[in-house]
Short mmCIF file of C-alpha atoms in Angstrom, two decimals:
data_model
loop_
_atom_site.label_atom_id
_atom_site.label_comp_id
_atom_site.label_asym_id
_atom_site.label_seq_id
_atom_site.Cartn_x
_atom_site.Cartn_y
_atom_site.Cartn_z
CA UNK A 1 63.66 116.40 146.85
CA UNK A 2 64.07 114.29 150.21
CA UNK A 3 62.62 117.39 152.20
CA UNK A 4 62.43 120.97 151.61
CA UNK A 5 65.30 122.56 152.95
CA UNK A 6 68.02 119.53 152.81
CA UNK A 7 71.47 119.44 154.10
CA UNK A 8 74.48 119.10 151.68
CA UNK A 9 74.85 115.68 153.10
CA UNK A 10 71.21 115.04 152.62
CA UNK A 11 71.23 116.47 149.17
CA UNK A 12 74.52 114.19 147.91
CA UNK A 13 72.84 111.30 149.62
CA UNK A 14 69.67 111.81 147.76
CA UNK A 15 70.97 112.98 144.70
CA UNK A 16 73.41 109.40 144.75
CA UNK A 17 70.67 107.38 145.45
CA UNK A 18 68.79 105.13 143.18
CA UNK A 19 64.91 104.35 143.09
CA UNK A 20 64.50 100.75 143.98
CA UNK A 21 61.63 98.78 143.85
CA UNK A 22 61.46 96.28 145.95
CA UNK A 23 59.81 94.17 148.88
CA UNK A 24 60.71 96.25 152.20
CA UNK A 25 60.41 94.14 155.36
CA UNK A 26 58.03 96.53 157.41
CA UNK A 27 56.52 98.65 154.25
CA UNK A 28 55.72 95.82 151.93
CA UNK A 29 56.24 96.36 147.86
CA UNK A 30 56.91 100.29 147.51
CA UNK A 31 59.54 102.43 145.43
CA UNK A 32 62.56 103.70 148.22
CA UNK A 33 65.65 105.00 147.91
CA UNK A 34 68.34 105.38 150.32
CA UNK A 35 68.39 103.39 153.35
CA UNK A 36 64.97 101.44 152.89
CA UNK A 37 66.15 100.43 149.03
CA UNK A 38 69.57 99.02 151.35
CA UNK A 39 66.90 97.17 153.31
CA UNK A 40 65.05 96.07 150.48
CA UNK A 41 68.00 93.57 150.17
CA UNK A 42 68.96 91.59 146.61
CA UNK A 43 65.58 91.00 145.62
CA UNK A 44 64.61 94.61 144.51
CA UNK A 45 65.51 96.44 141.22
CA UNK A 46 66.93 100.30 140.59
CA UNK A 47 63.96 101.51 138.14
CA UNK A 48 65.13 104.27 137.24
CA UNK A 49 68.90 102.63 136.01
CA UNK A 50 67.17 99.97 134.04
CA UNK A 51 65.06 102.53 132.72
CA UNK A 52 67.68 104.64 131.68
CA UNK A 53 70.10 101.65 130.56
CA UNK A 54 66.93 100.22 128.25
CA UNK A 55 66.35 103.57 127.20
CA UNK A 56 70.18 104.10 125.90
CA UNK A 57 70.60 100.82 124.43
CA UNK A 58 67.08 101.58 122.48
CA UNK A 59 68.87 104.91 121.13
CA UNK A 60 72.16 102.40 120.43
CA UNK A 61 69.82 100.06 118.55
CA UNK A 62 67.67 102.21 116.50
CA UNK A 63 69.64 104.44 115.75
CA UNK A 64 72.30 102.18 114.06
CA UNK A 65 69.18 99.70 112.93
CA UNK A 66 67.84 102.38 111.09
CA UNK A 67 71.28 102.97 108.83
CA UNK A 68 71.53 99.34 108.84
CA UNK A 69 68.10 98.95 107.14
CA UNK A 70 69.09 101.77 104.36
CA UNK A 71 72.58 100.90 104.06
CA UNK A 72 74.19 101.81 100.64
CA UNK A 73 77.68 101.04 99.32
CA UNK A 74 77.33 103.75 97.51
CA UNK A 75 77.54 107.30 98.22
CA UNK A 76 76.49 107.30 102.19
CA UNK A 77 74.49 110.09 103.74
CA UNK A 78 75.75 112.11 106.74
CA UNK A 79 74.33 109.52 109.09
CA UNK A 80 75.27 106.59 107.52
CA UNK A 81 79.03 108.10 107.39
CA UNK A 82 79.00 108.66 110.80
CA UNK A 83 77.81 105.07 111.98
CA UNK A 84 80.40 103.81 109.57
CA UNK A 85 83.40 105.74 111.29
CA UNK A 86 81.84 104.42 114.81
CA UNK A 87 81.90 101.11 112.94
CA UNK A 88 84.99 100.94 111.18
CA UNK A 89 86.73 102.66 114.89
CA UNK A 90 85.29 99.44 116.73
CA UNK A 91 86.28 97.27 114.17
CA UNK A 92 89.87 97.93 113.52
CA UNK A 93 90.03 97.77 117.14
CA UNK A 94 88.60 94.39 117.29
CA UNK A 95 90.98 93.19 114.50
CA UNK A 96 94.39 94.48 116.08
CA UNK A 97 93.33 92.51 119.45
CA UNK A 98 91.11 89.55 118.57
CA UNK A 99 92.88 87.59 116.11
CA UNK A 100 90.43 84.32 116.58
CA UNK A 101 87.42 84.09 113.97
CA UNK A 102 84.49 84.83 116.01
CA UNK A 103 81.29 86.53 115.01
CA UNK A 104 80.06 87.91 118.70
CA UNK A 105 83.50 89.80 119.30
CA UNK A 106 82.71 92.40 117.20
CA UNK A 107 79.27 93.37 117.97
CA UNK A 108 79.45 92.63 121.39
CA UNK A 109 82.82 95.31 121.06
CA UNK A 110 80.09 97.99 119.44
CA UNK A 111 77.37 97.49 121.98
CA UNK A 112 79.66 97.72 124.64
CA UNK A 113 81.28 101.30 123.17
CA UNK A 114 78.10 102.74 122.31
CA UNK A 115 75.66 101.25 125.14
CA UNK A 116 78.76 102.73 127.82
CA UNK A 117 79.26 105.58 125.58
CA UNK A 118 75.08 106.58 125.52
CA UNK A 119 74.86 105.91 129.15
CA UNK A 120 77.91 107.89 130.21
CA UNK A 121 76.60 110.86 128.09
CA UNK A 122 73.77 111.09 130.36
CA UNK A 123 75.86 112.72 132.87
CA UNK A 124 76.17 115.96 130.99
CA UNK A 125 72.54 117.02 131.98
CA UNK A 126 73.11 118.88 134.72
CA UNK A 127 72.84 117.09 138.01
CA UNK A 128 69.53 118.79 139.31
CA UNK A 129 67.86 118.86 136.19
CA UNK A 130 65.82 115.49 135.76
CA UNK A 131 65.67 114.34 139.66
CA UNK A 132 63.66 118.11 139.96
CA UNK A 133 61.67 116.92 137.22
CA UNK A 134 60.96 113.69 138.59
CA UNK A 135 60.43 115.15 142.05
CA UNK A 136 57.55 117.44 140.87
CA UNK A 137 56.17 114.51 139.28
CA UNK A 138 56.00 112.89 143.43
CA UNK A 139 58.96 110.36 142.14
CA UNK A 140 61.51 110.56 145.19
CA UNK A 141 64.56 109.45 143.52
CA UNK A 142 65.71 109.47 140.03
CA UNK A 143 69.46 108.93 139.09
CA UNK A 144 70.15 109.42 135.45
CA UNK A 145 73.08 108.03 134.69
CA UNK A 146 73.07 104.09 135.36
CA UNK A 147 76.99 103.58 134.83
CA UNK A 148 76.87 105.32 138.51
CA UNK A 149 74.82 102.62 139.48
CA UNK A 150 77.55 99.82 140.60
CA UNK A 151 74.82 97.31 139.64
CA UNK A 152 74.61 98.46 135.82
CA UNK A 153 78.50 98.25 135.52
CA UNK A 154 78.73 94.65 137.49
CA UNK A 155 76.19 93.35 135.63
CA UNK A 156 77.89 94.16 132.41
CA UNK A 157 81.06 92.80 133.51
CA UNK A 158 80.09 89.81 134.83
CA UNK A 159 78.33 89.29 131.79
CA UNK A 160 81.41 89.68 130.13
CA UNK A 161 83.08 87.57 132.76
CA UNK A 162 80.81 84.55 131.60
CA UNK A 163 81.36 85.21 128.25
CA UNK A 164 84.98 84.70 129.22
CA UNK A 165 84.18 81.16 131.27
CA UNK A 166 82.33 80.21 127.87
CA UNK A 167 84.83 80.85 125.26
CA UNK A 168 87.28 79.53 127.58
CA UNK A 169 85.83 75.96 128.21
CA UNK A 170 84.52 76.51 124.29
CA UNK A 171 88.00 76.93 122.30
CA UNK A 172 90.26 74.71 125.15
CA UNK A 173 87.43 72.39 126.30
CA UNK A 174 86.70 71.92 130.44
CA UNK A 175 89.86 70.09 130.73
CA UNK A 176 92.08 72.84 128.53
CA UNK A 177 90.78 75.31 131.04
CA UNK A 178 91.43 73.28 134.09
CA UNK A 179 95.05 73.05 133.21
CA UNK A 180 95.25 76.91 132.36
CA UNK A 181 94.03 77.20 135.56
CA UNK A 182 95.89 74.73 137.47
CA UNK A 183 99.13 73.85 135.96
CA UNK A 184 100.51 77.11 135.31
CA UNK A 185 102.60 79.63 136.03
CA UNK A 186 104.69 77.38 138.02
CA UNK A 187 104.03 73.93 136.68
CA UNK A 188 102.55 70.62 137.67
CA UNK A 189 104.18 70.46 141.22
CA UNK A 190 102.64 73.63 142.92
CA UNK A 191 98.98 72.99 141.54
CA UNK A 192 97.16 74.60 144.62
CA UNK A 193 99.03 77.99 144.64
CA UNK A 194 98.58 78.06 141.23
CA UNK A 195 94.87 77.62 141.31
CA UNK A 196 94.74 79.91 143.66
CA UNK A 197 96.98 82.97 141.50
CA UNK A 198 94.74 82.26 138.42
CA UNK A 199 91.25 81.77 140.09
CA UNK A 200 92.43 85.23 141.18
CA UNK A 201 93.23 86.27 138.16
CA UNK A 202 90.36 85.79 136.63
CA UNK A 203 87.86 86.96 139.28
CA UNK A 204 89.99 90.24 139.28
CA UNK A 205 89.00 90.54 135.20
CA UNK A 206 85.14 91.62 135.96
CA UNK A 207 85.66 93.18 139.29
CA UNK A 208 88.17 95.61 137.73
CA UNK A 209 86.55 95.85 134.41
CA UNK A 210 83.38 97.11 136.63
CA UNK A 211 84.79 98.73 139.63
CA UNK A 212 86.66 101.09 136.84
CA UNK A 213 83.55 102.28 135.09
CA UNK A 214 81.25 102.11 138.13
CA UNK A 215 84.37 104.57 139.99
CA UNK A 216 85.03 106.77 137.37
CA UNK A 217 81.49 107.95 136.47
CA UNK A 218 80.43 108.15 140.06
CA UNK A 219 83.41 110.02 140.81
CA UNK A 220 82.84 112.53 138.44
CA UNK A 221 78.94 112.45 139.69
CA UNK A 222 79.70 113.53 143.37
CA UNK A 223 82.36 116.34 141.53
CA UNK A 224 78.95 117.60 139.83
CA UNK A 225 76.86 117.18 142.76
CA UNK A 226 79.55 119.20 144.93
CA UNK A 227 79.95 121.76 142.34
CA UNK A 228 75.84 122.29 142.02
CA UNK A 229 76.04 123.11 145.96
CA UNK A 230 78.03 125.95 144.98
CA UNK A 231 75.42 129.33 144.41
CA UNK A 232 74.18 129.16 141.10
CA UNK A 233 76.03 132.01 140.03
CA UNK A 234 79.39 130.80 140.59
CA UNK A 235 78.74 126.97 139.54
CA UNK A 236 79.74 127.55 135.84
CA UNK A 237 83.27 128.61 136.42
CA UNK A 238 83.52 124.74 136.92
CA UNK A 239 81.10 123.16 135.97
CA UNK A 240 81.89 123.87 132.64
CA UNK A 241 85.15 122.92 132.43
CA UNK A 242 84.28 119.59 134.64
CA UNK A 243 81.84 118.90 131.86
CA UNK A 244 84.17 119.44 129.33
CA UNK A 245 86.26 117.46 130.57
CA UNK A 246 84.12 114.71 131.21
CA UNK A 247 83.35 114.78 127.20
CA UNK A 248 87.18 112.99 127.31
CA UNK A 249 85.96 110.91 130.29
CA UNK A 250 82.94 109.50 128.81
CA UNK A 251 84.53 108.46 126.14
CA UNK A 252 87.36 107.09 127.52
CA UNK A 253 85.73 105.07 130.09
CA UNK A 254 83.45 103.52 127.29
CA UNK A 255 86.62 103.17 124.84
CA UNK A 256 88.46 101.34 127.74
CA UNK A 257 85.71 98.97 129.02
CA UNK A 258 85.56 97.94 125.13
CA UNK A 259 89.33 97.30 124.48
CA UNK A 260 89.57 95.29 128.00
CA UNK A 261 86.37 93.25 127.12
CA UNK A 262 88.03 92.44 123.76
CA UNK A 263 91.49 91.81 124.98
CA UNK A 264 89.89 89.58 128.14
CA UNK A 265 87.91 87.62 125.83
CA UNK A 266 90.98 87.31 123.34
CA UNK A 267 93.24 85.91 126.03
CA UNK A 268 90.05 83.48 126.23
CA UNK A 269 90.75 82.22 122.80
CA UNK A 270 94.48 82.37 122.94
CA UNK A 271 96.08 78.75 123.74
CA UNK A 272 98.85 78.62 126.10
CA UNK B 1 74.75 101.88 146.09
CA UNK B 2 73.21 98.15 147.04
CA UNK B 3 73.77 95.02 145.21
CA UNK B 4 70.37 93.87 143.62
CA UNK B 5 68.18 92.59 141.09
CA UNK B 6 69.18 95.48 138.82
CA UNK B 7 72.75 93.51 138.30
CA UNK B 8 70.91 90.64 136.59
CA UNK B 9 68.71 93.08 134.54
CA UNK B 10 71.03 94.95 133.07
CA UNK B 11 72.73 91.62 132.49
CA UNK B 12 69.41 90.65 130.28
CA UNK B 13 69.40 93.49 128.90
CA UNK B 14 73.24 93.75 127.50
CA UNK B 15 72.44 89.98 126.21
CA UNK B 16 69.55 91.15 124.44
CA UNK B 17 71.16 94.31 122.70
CA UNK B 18 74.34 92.16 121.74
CA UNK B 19 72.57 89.48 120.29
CA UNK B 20 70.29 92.49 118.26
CA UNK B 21 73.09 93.92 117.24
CA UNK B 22 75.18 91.00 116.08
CA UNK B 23 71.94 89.95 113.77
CA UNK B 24 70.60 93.09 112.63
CA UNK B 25 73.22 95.75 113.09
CA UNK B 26 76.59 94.37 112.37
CA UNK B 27 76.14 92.31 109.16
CA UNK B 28 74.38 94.80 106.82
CA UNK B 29 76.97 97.00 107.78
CA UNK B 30 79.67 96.00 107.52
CA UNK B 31 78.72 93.87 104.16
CA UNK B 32 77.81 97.78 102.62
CA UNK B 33 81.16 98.34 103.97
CA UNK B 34 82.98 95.22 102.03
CA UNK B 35 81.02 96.33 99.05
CA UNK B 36 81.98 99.63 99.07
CA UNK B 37 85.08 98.66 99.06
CA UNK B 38 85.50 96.29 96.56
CA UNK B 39 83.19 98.63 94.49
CA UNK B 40 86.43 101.56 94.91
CA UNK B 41 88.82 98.58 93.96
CA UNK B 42 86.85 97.64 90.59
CA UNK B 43 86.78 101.70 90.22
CA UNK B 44 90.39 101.97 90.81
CA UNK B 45 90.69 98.81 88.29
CA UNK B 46 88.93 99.86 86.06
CA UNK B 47 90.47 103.39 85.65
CA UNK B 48 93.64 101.67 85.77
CA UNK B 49 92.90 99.88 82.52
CA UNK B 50 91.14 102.78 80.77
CA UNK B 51 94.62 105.08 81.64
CA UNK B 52 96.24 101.53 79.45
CA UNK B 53 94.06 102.12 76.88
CA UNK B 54 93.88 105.30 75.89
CA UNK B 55 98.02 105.23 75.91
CA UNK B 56 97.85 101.93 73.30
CA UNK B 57 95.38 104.32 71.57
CA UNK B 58 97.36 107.31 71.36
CA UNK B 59 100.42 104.88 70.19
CA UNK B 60 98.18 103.49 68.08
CA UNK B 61 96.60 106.79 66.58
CA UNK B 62 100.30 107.81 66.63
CA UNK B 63 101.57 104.87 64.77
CA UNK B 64 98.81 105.14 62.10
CA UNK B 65 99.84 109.00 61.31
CA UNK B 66 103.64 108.03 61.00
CA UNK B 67 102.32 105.51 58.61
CA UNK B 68 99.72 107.44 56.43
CA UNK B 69 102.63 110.39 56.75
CA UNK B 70 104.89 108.04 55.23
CA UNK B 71 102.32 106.41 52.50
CA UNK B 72 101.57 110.51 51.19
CA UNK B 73 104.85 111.41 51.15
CA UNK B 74 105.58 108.15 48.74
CA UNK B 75 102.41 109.07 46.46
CA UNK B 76 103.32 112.66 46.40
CA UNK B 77 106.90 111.23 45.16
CA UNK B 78 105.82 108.21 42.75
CA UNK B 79 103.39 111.51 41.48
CA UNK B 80 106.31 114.16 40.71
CA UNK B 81 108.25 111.02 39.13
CA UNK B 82 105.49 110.51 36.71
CA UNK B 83 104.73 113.90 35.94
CA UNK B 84 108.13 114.66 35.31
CA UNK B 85 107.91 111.59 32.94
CA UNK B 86 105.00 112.69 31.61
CA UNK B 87 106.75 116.22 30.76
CA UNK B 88 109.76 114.54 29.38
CA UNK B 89 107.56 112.10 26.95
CA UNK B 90 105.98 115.46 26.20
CA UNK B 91 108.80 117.33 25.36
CA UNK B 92 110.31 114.57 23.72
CA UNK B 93 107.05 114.38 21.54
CA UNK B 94 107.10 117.98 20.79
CA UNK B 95 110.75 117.99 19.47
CA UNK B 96 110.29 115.14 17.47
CA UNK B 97 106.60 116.88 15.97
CA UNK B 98 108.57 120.03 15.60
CA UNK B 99 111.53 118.33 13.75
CA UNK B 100 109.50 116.63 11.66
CA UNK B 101 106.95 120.01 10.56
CA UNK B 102 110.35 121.16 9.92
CA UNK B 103 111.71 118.88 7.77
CA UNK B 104 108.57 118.65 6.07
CA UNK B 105 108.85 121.85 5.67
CA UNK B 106 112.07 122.58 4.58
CA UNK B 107 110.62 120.01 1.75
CA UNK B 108 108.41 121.95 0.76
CA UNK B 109 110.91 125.11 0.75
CA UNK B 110 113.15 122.76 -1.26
CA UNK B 111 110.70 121.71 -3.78
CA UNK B 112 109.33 125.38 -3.98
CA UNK B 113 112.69 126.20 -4.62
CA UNK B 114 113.34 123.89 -7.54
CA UNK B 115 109.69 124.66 -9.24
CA UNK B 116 110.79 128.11 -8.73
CA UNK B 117 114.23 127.55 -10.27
CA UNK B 118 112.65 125.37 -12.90
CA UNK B 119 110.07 128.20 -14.00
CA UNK B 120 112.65 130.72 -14.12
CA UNK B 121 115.21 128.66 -15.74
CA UNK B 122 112.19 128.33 -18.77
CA UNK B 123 111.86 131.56 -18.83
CA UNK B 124 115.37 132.64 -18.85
CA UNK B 125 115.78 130.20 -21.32
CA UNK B 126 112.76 131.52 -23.51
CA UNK B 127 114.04 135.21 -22.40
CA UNK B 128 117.62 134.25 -23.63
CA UNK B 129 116.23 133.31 -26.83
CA UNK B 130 113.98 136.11 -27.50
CA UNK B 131 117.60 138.10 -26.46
CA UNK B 132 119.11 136.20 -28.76
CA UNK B 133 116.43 136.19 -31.71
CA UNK B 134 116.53 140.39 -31.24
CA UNK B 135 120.20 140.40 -31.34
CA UNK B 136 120.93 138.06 -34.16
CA UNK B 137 117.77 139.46 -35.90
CA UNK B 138 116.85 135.90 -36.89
CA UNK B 139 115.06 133.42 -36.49
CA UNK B 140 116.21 130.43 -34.90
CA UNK B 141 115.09 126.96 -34.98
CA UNK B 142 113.55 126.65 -31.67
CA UNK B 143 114.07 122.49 -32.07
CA UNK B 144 117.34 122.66 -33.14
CA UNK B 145 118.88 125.06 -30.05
CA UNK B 146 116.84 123.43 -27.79
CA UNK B 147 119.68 121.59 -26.26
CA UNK B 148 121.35 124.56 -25.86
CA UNK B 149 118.94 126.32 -24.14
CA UNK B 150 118.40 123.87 -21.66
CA UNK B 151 121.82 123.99 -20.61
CA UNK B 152 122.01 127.24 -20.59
CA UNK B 153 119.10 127.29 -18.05
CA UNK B 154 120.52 124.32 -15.91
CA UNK B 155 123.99 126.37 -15.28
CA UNK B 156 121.83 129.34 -13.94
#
């Protein structure tokens, strides 16, 4: 906890704030949150979102490594049925969209689900549970979920978004791309303005794809925080139903960041 | 809710767990997945061709009854024909056995008969003469009425 008897502004502040680590101008290399992690600037790191994100995407990998490694074609265990529904749901996704032959789509489709999906599940602990944890420990801040953490979604997207760049200049070649980008949708005579729409266009694809995630789940964060400044006896009548609902969100959210990162990187392949 | 490093680590880190996935996840997967599958097709095959089978066998097994049906049945026939031959040969045996006992017999009756009619014709003829001797009280030459006798005896 920030102090001992915080506001409800201080306690949404602290409770939305990350621990950074980072070089602070007047306090040197230290662990902040709040303000000071703002001052830290670019060159500091959220700990406890990479931690989290690492610690998802381990769950993500071993878990699905570990039916990978004792994969059958015959009769599959419980586990093994389950990862193949996951599996076969990302996959028939991939094949109505991406109708290109590439090898990355589809794995890169089930990392995103799962990874988003993992992370976004995080939120179901209830709000004050790990940051009192943490706090006991002497650890400031501790966020759990890192799809709140605008950084985590960006950094997805714009991953995605150079994916997107890649394929691009990969399938069309750099001039292919430059006249996707230039000579269209009005032709060869209006080449600026149509620089400018496209250039547009495609900066919007990563902004949106991690504005959406990044807004949802901290939307739904600051309901929970809200609702845990209610007294504890009354917080159930909605948190429960919040949390319920945010079983839909969760997966939702992760569902629709997959389907937009195949469709962005199928309009990639597709010639115009 | 800053901009910073964390953007390129989680960056890193997505890379990483996409590229571990796409090598060690995805393929084994998704190859049990194709095998599976082809595995239910060769199943679904195979059953397929098993359900043929057993119906060629059943016409088969079926066709093989008709024909052993058909192959008793002619036996059983070709059988009573030669049976009844065999009784009429028999029969026909018999009556000609029994007609010839009886005519050998009848023969017999017939020569019987004549010895019987021959010995009784001697002695009627011998008891005609001693008749004849004790009614004419004298002797007659048994040479000389001979003849007489004998025709006597032949026209009884």
């Amino acid at each position: 906890m920030a102090s001992e008897n915080p506001t409800s502004s201080e306690y949404i502040s602290h409770h939305l704030s990350n621990l950074t680590f980072g070089n602070h101008p007047t306090e040197g290399w230290t662990f902040a949150g709040g303000e000071k992690a703002a001052e830290m600037g670019f060159w500091a790191i959220n700990v406890d979102t990479m931690f989290f994100s690492i610690l998802m995407g381990m769950v993500f990998i071993w878990l699905f490594r570990k039916v990978a490694d004792s994969v059958t074609s015959d009769v599959p265990g419980n586990l093994q049925n389950f990862i193949e529904s996951v599996i076969e749901f990302v996959d028939s996704n991939v094949k109505s969209i991406f109708h290109h032959k590439n090898p990355v789509i589809a794995p890169l489709a089930l990392t995103v689900f799962v990874w988003i999906f993992l992370m976004n599940s995080l939120k179901l602990i209830p709000v004050d549970f790990i940051p009192y944890i943490a706090g006991e420990m002497g650890i400031p801040y501790w966020k759990i979920v890192p799809t709140t953490d605008i950084n985590a979604t960006m950094g997805m997207s714009i991953s995605v978004f150079f994916l997107i760049i890649f394929y691009s200049i990969k399938v069309k070649g750099v001039s292919g791309f430059a006249a996707e980008l230039s000579l269209q949708p009005l032709g060869k005579y209006f080449i600026p303005f149509n620089l400018f729409l496209e250039v547009v266009n495609l900066l919007a694809k990563p902004i949106s794809l991690g504005l959406r995630l990044f807004g949802n789940m901290y939307a739904g964060e600051i309901i929970f925080i809200l609702i845990a400044l209610l007294p504890f006896w009354a917080q159930w009548v909605l948190s429960v139903p919040w949390a319920i609902f945010h079983i839909l969100v969760i997966t939702l959210q992760a569902f629709i960041f997959m389907v937009l990162t195949i469709v962005y990187l199928a309009m990639a392949h597709d010639e115009h | 809710m800053n901009i910073n490093l964390t953007i390129i680590g989680q960056a890193i880190a997505f890379f990483i767990f996409v590229v571990f996935c796409m090598k060690y996840v995805w393929p084994p997967i998704t190859g049990a997945l194709a095998e599976r599958k082809k595995k239910i097709a060769e199943g679904l095959d195979a059953a397929d061709r098993a359900e043929r089978d057993l119906k060629l066998a059943q016409e088969k097994a079926a066709n093989d009854m008709r024909a052993s049906k058909e192959e008793a049945a002619a036996i059983i026939e070709q059988a009573n024909k030669r049976a009844t031959k065999i009784i009429e040969e028999a029969k026909e045996q018999a009556r000609e056995e029994a007609d010839r006992v009886k005519a050998s017999a009848e023969a017999e009756v017939e020569q019987e008969l004549n010895r019987a009619k021959d010995a009784l014709r001697a002695q009627v003829g011998a008891l005609a003469i001693a008749g004849a001797e004790k009614i004419l009280e004298a002797s007659i030459d048994e040479k000389a009425h001979a003849k007489l006798v004998e025709k006597l005896a032949a026209e009884l």
